[in-house]
Short mmCIF file of C-alpha atoms in Angstrom, two decimals:
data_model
loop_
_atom_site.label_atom_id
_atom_site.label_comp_id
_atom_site.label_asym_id
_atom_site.label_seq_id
_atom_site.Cartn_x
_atom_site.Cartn_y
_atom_site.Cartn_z
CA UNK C 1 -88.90 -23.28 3.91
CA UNK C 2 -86.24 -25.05 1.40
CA UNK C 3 -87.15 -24.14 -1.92
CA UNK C 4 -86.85 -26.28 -5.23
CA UNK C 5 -83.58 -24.09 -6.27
CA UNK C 6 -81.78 -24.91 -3.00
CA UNK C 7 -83.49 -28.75 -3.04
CA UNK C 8 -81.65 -29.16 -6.78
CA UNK C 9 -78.54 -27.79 -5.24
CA UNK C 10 -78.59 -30.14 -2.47
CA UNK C 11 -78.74 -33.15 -4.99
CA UNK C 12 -76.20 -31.78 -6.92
CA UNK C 13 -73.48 -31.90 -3.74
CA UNK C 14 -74.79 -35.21 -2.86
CA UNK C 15 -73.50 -36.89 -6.46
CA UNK C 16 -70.66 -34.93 -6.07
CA UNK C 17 -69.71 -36.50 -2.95
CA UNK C 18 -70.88 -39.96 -4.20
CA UNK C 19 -68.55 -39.50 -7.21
CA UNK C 20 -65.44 -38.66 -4.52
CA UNK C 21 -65.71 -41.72 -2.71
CA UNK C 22 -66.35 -44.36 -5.08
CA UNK C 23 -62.85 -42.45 -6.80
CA UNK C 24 -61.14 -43.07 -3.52
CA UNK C 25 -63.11 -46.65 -2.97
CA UNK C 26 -61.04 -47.52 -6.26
CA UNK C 27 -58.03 -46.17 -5.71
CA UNK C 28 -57.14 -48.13 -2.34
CA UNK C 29 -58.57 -51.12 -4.18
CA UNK C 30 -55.69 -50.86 -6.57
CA UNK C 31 -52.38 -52.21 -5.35
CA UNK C 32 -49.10 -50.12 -4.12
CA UNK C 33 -46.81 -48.95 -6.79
CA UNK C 34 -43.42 -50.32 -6.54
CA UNK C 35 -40.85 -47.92 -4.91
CA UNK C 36 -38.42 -45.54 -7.37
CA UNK C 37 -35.02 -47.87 -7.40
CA UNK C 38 -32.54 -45.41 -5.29
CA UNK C 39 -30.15 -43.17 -7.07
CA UNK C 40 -26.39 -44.74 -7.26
CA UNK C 41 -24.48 -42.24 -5.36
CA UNK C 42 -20.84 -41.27 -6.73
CA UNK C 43 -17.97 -42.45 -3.74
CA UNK C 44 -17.06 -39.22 -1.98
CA UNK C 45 -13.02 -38.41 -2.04
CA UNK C 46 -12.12 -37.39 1.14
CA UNK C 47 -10.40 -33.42 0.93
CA UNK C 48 -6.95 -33.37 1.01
CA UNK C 49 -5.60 -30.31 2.94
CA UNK C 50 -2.75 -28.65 1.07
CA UNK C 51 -1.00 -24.88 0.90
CA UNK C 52 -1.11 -22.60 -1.73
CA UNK C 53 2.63 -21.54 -2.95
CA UNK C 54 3.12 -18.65 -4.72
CA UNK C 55 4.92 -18.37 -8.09
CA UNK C 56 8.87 -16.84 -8.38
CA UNK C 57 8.05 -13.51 -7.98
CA UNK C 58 7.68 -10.79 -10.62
CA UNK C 59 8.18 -7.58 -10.27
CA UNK C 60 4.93 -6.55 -11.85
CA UNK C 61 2.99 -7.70 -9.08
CA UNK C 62 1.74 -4.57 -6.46
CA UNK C 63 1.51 -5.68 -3.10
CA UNK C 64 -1.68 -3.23 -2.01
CA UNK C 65 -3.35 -2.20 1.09
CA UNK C 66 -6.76 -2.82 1.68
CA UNK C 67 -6.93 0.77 3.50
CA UNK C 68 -7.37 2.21 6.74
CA UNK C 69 -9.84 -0.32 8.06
CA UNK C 70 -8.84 -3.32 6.34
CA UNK C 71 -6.84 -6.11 7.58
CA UNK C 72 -4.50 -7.15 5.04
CA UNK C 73 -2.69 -6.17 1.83
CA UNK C 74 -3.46 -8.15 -1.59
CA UNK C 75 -0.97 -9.26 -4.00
CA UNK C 76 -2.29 -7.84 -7.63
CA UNK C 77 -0.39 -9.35 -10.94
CA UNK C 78 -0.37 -6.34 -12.82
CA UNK C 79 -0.35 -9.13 -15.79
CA UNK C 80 -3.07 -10.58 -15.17
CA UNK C 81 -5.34 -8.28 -12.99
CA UNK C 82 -5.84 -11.53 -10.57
CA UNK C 83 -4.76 -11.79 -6.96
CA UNK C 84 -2.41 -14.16 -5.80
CA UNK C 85 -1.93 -13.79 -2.14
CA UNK C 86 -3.06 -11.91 0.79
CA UNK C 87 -0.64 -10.40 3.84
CA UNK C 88 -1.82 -9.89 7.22
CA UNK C 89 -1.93 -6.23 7.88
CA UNK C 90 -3.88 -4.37 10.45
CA UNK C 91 -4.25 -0.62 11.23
CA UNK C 92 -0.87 0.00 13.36
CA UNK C 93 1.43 -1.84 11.00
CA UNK C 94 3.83 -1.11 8.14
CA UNK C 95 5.03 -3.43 5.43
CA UNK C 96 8.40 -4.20 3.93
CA UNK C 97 9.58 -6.45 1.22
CA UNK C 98 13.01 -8.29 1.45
CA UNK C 99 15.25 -7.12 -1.39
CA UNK C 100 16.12 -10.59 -2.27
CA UNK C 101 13.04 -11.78 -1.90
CA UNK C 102 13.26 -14.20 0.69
CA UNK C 103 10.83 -12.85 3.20
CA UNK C 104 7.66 -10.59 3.57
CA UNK C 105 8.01 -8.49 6.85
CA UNK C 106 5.69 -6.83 8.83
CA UNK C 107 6.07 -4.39 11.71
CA UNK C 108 2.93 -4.42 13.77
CA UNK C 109 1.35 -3.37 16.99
CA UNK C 110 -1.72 -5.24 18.18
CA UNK C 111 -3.70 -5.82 21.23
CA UNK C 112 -4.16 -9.40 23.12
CA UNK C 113 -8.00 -8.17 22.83
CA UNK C 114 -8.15 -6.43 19.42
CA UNK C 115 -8.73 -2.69 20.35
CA UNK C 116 -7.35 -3.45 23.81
CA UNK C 117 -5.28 -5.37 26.00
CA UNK C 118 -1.63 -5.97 26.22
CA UNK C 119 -0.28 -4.38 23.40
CA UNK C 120 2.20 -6.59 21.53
CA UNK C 121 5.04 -4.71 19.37
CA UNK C 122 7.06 -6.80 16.58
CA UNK C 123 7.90 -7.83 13.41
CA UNK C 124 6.06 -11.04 11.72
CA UNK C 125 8.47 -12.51 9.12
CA UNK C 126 6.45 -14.24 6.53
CA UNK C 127 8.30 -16.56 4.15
CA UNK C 128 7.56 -15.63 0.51
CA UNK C 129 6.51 -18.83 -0.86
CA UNK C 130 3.80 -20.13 1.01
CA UNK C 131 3.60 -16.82 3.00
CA UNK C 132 3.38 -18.88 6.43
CA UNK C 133 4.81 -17.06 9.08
CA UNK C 134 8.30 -18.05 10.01
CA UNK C 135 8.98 -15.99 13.16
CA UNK C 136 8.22 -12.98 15.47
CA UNK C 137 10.48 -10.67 16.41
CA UNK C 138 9.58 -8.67 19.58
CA UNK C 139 10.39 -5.25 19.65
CA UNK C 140 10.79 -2.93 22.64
CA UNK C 141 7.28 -1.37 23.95
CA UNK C 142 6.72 1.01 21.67
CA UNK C 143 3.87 2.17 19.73
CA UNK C 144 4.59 1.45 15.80
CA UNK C 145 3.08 4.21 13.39
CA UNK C 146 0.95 2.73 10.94
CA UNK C 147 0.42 2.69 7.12
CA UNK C 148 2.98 5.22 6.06
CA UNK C 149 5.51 4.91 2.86
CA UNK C 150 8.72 5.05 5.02
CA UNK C 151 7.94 3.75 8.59
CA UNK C 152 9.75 0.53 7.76
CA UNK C 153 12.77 0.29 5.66
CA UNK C 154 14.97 -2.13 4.99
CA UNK C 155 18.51 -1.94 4.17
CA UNK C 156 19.78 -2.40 0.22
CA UNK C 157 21.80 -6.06 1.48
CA UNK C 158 18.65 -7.02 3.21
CA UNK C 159 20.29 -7.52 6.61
CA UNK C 160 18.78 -4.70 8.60
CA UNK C 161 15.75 -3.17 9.50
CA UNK C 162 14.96 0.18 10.71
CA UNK C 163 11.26 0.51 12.59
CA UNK C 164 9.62 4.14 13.44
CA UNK C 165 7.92 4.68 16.43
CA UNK C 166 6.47 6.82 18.70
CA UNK C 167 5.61 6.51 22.24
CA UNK C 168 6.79 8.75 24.04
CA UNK C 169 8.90 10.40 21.58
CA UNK C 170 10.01 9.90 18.32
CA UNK C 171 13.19 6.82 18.05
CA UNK C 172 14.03 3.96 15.51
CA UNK C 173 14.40 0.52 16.63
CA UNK C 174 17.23 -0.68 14.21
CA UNK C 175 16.43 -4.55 14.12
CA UNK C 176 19.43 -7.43 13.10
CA UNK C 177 17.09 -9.18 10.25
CA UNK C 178 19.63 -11.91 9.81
CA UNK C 179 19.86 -12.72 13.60
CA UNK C 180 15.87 -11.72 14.24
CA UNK C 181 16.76 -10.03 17.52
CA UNK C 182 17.00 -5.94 17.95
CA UNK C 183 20.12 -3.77 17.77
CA UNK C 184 19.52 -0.63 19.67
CA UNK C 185 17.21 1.83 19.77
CA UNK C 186 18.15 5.37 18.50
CA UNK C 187 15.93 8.45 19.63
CA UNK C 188 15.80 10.52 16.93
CA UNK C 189 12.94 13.49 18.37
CA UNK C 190 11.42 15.86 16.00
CA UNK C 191 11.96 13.63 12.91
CA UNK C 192 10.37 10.77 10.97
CA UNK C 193 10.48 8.99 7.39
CA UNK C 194 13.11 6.89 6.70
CA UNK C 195 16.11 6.23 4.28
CA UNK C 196 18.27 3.40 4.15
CA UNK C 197 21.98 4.68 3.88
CA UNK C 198 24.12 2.25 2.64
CA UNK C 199 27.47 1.59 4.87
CA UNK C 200 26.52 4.22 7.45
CA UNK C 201 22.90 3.09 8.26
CA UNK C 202 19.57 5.12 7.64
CA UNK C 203 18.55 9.04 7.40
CA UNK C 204 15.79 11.10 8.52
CA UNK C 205 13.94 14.04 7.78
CA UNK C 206 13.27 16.48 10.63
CA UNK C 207 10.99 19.19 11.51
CA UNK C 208 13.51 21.64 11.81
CA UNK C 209 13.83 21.67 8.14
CA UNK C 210 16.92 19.17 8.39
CA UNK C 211 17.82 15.57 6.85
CA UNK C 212 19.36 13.81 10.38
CA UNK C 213 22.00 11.27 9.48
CA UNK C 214 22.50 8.19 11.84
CA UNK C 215 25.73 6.32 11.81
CA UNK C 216 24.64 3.34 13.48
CA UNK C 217 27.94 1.20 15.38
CA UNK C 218 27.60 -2.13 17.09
CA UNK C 219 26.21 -0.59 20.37
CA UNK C 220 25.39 2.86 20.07
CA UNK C 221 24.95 5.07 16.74
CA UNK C 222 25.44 8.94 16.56
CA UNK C 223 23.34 11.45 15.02
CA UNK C 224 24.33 14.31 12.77
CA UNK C 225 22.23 16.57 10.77
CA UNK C 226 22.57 18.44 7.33
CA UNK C 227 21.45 22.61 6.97
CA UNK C 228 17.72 23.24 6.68
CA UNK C 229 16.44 23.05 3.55
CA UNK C 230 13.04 23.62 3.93
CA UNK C 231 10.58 25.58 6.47
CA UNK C 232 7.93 22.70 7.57
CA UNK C 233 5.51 25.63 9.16
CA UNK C 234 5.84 27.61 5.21
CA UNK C 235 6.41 25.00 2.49
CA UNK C 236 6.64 21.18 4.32
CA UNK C 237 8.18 18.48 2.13
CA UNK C 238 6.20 15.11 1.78
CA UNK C 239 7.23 12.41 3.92
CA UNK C 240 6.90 9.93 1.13
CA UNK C 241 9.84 10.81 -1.17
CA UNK C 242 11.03 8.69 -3.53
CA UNK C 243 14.58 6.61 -2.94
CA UNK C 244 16.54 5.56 -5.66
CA UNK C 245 19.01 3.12 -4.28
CA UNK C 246 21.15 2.75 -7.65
CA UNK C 247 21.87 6.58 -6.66
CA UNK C 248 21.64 6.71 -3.43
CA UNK C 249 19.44 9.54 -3.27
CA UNK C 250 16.12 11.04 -2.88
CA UNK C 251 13.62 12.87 -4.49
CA UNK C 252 11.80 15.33 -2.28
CA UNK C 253 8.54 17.42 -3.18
CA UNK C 254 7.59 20.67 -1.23
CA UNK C 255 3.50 21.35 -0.90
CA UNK C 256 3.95 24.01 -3.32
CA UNK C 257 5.44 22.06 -5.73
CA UNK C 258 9.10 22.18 -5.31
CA UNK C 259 11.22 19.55 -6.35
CA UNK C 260 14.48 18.41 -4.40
CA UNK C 261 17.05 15.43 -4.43
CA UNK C 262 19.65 14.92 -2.03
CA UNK C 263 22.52 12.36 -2.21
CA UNK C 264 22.81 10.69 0.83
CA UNK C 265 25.78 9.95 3.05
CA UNK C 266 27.49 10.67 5.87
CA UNK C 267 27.07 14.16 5.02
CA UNK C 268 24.35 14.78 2.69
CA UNK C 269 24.43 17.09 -0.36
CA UNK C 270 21.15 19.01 -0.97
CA UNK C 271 20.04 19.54 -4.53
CA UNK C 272 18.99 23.38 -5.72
CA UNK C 273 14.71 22.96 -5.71
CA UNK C 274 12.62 23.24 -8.67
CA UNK C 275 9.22 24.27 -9.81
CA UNK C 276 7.00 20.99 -11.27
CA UNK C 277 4.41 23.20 -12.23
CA UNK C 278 7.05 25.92 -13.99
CA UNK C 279 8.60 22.57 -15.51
CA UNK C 280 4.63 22.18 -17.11
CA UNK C 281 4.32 25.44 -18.00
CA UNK C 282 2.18 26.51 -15.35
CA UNK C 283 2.62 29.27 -12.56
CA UNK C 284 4.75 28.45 -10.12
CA UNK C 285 2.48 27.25 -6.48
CA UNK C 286 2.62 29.36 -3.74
CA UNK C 287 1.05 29.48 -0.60
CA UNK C 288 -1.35 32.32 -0.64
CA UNK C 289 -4.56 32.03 0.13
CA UNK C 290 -7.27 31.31 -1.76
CA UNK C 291 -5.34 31.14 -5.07
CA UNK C 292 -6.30 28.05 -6.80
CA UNK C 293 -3.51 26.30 -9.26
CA UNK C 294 -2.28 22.95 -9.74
CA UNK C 295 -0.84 21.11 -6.27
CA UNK C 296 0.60 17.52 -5.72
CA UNK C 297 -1.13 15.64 -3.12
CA UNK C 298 -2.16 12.41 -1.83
CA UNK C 299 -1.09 9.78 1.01
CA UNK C 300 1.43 8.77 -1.66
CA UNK C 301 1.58 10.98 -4.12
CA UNK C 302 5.07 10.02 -5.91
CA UNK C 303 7.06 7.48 -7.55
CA UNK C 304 10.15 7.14 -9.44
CA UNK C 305 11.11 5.15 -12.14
CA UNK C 306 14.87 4.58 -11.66
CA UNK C 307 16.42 3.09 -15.16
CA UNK C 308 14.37 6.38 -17.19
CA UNK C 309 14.39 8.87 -14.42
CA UNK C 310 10.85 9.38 -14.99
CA UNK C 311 9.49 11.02 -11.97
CA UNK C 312 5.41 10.23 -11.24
CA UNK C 313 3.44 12.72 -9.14
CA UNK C 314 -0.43 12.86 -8.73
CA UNK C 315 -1.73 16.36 -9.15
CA UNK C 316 -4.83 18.13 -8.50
CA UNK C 317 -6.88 21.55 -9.05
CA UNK C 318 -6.94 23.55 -5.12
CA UNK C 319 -4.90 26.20 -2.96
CA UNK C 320 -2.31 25.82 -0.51
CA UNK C 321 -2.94 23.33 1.87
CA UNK C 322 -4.71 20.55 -0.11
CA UNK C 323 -2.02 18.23 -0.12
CA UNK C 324 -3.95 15.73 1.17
CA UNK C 325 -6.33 15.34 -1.57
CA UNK C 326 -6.49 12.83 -4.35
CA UNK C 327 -4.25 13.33 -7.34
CA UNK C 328 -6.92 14.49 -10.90
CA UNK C 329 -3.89 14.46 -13.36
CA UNK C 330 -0.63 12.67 -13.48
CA UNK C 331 2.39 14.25 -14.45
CA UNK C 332 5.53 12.67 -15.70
CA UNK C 333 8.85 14.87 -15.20
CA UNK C 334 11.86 13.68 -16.87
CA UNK C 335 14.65 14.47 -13.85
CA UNK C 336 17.14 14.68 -16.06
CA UNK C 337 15.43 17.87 -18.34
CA UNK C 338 13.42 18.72 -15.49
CA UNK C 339 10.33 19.01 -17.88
CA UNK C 340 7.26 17.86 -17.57
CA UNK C 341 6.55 15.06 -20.78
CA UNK C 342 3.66 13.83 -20.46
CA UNK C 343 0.16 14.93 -18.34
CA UNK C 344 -2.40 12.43 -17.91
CA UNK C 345 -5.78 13.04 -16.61
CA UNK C 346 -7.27 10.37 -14.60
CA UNK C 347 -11.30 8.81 -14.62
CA UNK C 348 -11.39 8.83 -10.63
CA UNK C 349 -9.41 10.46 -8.01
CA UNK C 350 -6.22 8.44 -6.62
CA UNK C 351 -4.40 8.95 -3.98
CA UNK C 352 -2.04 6.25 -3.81
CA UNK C 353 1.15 5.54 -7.05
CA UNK C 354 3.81 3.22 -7.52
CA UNK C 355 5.57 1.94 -10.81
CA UNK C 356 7.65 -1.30 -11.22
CA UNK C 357 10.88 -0.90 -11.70
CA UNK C 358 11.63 -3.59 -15.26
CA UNK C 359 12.44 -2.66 -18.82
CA UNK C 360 8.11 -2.82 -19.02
CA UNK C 361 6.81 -0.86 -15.90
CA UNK C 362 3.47 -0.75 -15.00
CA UNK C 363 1.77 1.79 -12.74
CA UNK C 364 0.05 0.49 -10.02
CA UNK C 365 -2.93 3.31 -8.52
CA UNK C 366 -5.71 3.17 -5.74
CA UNK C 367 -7.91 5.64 -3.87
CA UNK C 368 -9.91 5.55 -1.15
CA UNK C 369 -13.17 4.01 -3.29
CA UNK C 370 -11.22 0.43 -3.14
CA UNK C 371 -10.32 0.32 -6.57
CA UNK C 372 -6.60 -0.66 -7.85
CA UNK C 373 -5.98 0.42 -11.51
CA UNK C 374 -3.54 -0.88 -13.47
CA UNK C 375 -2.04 1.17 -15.99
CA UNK C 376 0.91 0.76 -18.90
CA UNK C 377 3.74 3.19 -18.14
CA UNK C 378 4.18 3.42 -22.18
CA UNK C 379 0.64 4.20 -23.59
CA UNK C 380 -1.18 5.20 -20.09
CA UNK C 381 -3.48 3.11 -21.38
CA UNK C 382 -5.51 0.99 -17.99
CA UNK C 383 -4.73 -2.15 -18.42
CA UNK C 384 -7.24 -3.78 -15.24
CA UNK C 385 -9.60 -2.03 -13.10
CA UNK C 386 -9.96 -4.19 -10.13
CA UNK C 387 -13.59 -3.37 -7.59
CA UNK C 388 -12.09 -3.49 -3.90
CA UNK C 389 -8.82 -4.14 -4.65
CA UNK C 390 -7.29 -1.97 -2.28
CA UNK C 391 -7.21 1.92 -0.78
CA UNK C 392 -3.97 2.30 0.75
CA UNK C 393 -0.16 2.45 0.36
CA UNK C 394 1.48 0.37 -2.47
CA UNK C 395 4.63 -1.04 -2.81
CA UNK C 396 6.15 -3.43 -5.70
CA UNK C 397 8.85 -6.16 -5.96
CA UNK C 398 12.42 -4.01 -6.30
CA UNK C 399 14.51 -5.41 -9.47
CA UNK C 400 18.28 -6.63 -8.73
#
């Protein structure tokens, strides 16, 4: 049974229909539209392919690792806060700027199959205008140690290069940069970081508590070493110590605080050591347990600026044995008074200082979070806070 509700219905969808066709019915009785006229399309200019040169150097650009993991170092203008360039730099490699600026060199292990292979041992020579690499100079088979302050050094004239390594034992590979071919190889066990020493040829400091000395002649070099001056296994000095060439000396720092230079040569003269905390005003650091003061500390924790003598060291709150954490404070210690001027507490932890070395420095910082400050050596004021600009080791353009 179809009732009169469903009947009414039924007529309703029945006009409804009707309506539809005799819609369409008129629609395909009306002729096409004429097509849209196509849109005039600009002439496309061929690319041309072309290489970025860099700018005369300046020496308040930091050239900044990207860190442990990362591949290459970035060029920061401290100026500017922008980058300008970006050096190839893997894990087992060190990096060294030409003191006249000519080149960019980097000593490097790799692998024919990136974490294995043939290893490959040399030094890439980059030129430092267009950063394209010029040459490769192979080194003897040795395993380079990676991402340290003073792996790689070059001497003041530019003309030689000194490469740590390690496989088996400690040696230096002393490399003719003006000929691109090695020298010699000098063993040198039970010591590491390295000095340029002008006319003699590069120093050393050893485990035994020593600063070796290595007189390097046109075949063979000999080794001599100074009096112990420290106890690595009670109060080790940093490996990254600061080398002012004008001098021709270094500044040393003890774990506990101590403060050393020594005047380099064929035989070195070691400074008396001094407290930076007494030179604050602050208890002396010592190495007993559990007793909490005020520590440098950091992968590199100092830096000197030569023309003031202004001495930069990251510090942080801990005990003995912290010298690997991130600097909360830095302090400024005039080397001449041997006080303390100036302590400035920083927003994040850093592990990682340089300053330029002009009339104007800028300080140059990064930690392990990726990001490079920038910060006026007058005021201490941060001039550019740059996100993943770099975690590791720093080093800036020197200043003839």
């Amino acid at each position: 049974m179809i009732s009169a509700t469903t009947m009414a219905g039924i007529g309703r969808l029945a006009g409804t229909v009707a309506i539809s066709l005799l819609a369409l019915a008129a629609a395909q009785a009306q002729p096409a539209a004429a097509p849209a006229p196509a849109a005039t399309m600009a002439p496309v200019e061929p690319e041309e392919p072309f290489t970025h040169k860099l700018p005369e150097w300046s020496p308040h650009w930091g050239f900044v690792r990207g860190g442990w993991e990362s591949g290459g170092t970035r060029i920061w203008n401290g100026d500017t806060g922008k980058m300008v360039g970006l050096v190839s730099t893997g894990r087992w490699s060190d990096l060294a700027l030409d003191p006249k600026r000519r080149f960019i060199y980097v000593s490097e292990s790799i692998w024919t199959k990136v974490n294995r292979g043939t290893r490959q041992d040399m030094i890439s020579v980059y030129d430092s205008v267009n950063m394209a690499l010029v040459t490769e100079i192979p080194l003897p088979g040795r395993l380079i140690i990676g991402t340290m302050k003073n792996n790689f050094v070059i001497s003041d004239d530019g003309k030689t290069g000194f490469v740590y390594d390690f496989s088996p034992a400690s040696s230096v590979i002393v490399v003719d940069l003006e000929k691109r071919k090695v020298g010699q190889v000098v063993e040198l066990p039970g010591c590491a970081s390295l000095v340029p020493v002008t006319g003699i040829g590069f120093s050393a400091l050893c485990s035994d508590g020593t600063i070796a000395t290595v007189t390097v002649g046109p075949k063979t070099s000999t080794v001599s070493h100074s009096q112990p001056f420290f106890k690595a296994a009670e109060d080790g000095v940093f490996d990254f110590f600061t080398y002012d060439r004008t001098k021709g000396e270094i500044v040393t720092l003890t774990y506990t605080g101590l403060i050393r230079t020594v005047k380099l040569g064929a035989a070195p003269t070691i400074g008396d050591a001094w407290s930076i905390q007494a030179a604050a005003g602050v208890r002396p650091g010592d190495t007993r347990p559990l007793d909490i003061n005020w520590f440098p500390g950091g992968r590199a924790a100092t830096t000197l600026h030569r023309a003031t003598g202004m001495l930069y060291v990251l510090m942080h709150r801990g005990e003995y044995w912290t010298q690997k954490a991130d600097g909360e404070e830095i302090w400024v210690v005039n080397m001449a008074t041997r006080k303390v001027v100036k302590r400035v507490p920083l927003k994040k932890p850093i592990g990682n200082i340089e300053v330029t070395q002009d009339a104007k420095p800028l300080i140059f910082l990064s930690g392990d979070e990726g990001v490079v400050q920038v910060m006026d050596a007058a005021t201490y004021e941060i001039k550019h806070d740059i996100e993943r600009g770099g975690g590791g080791m720093i080093v800036v353009p020197d200043v003839d």
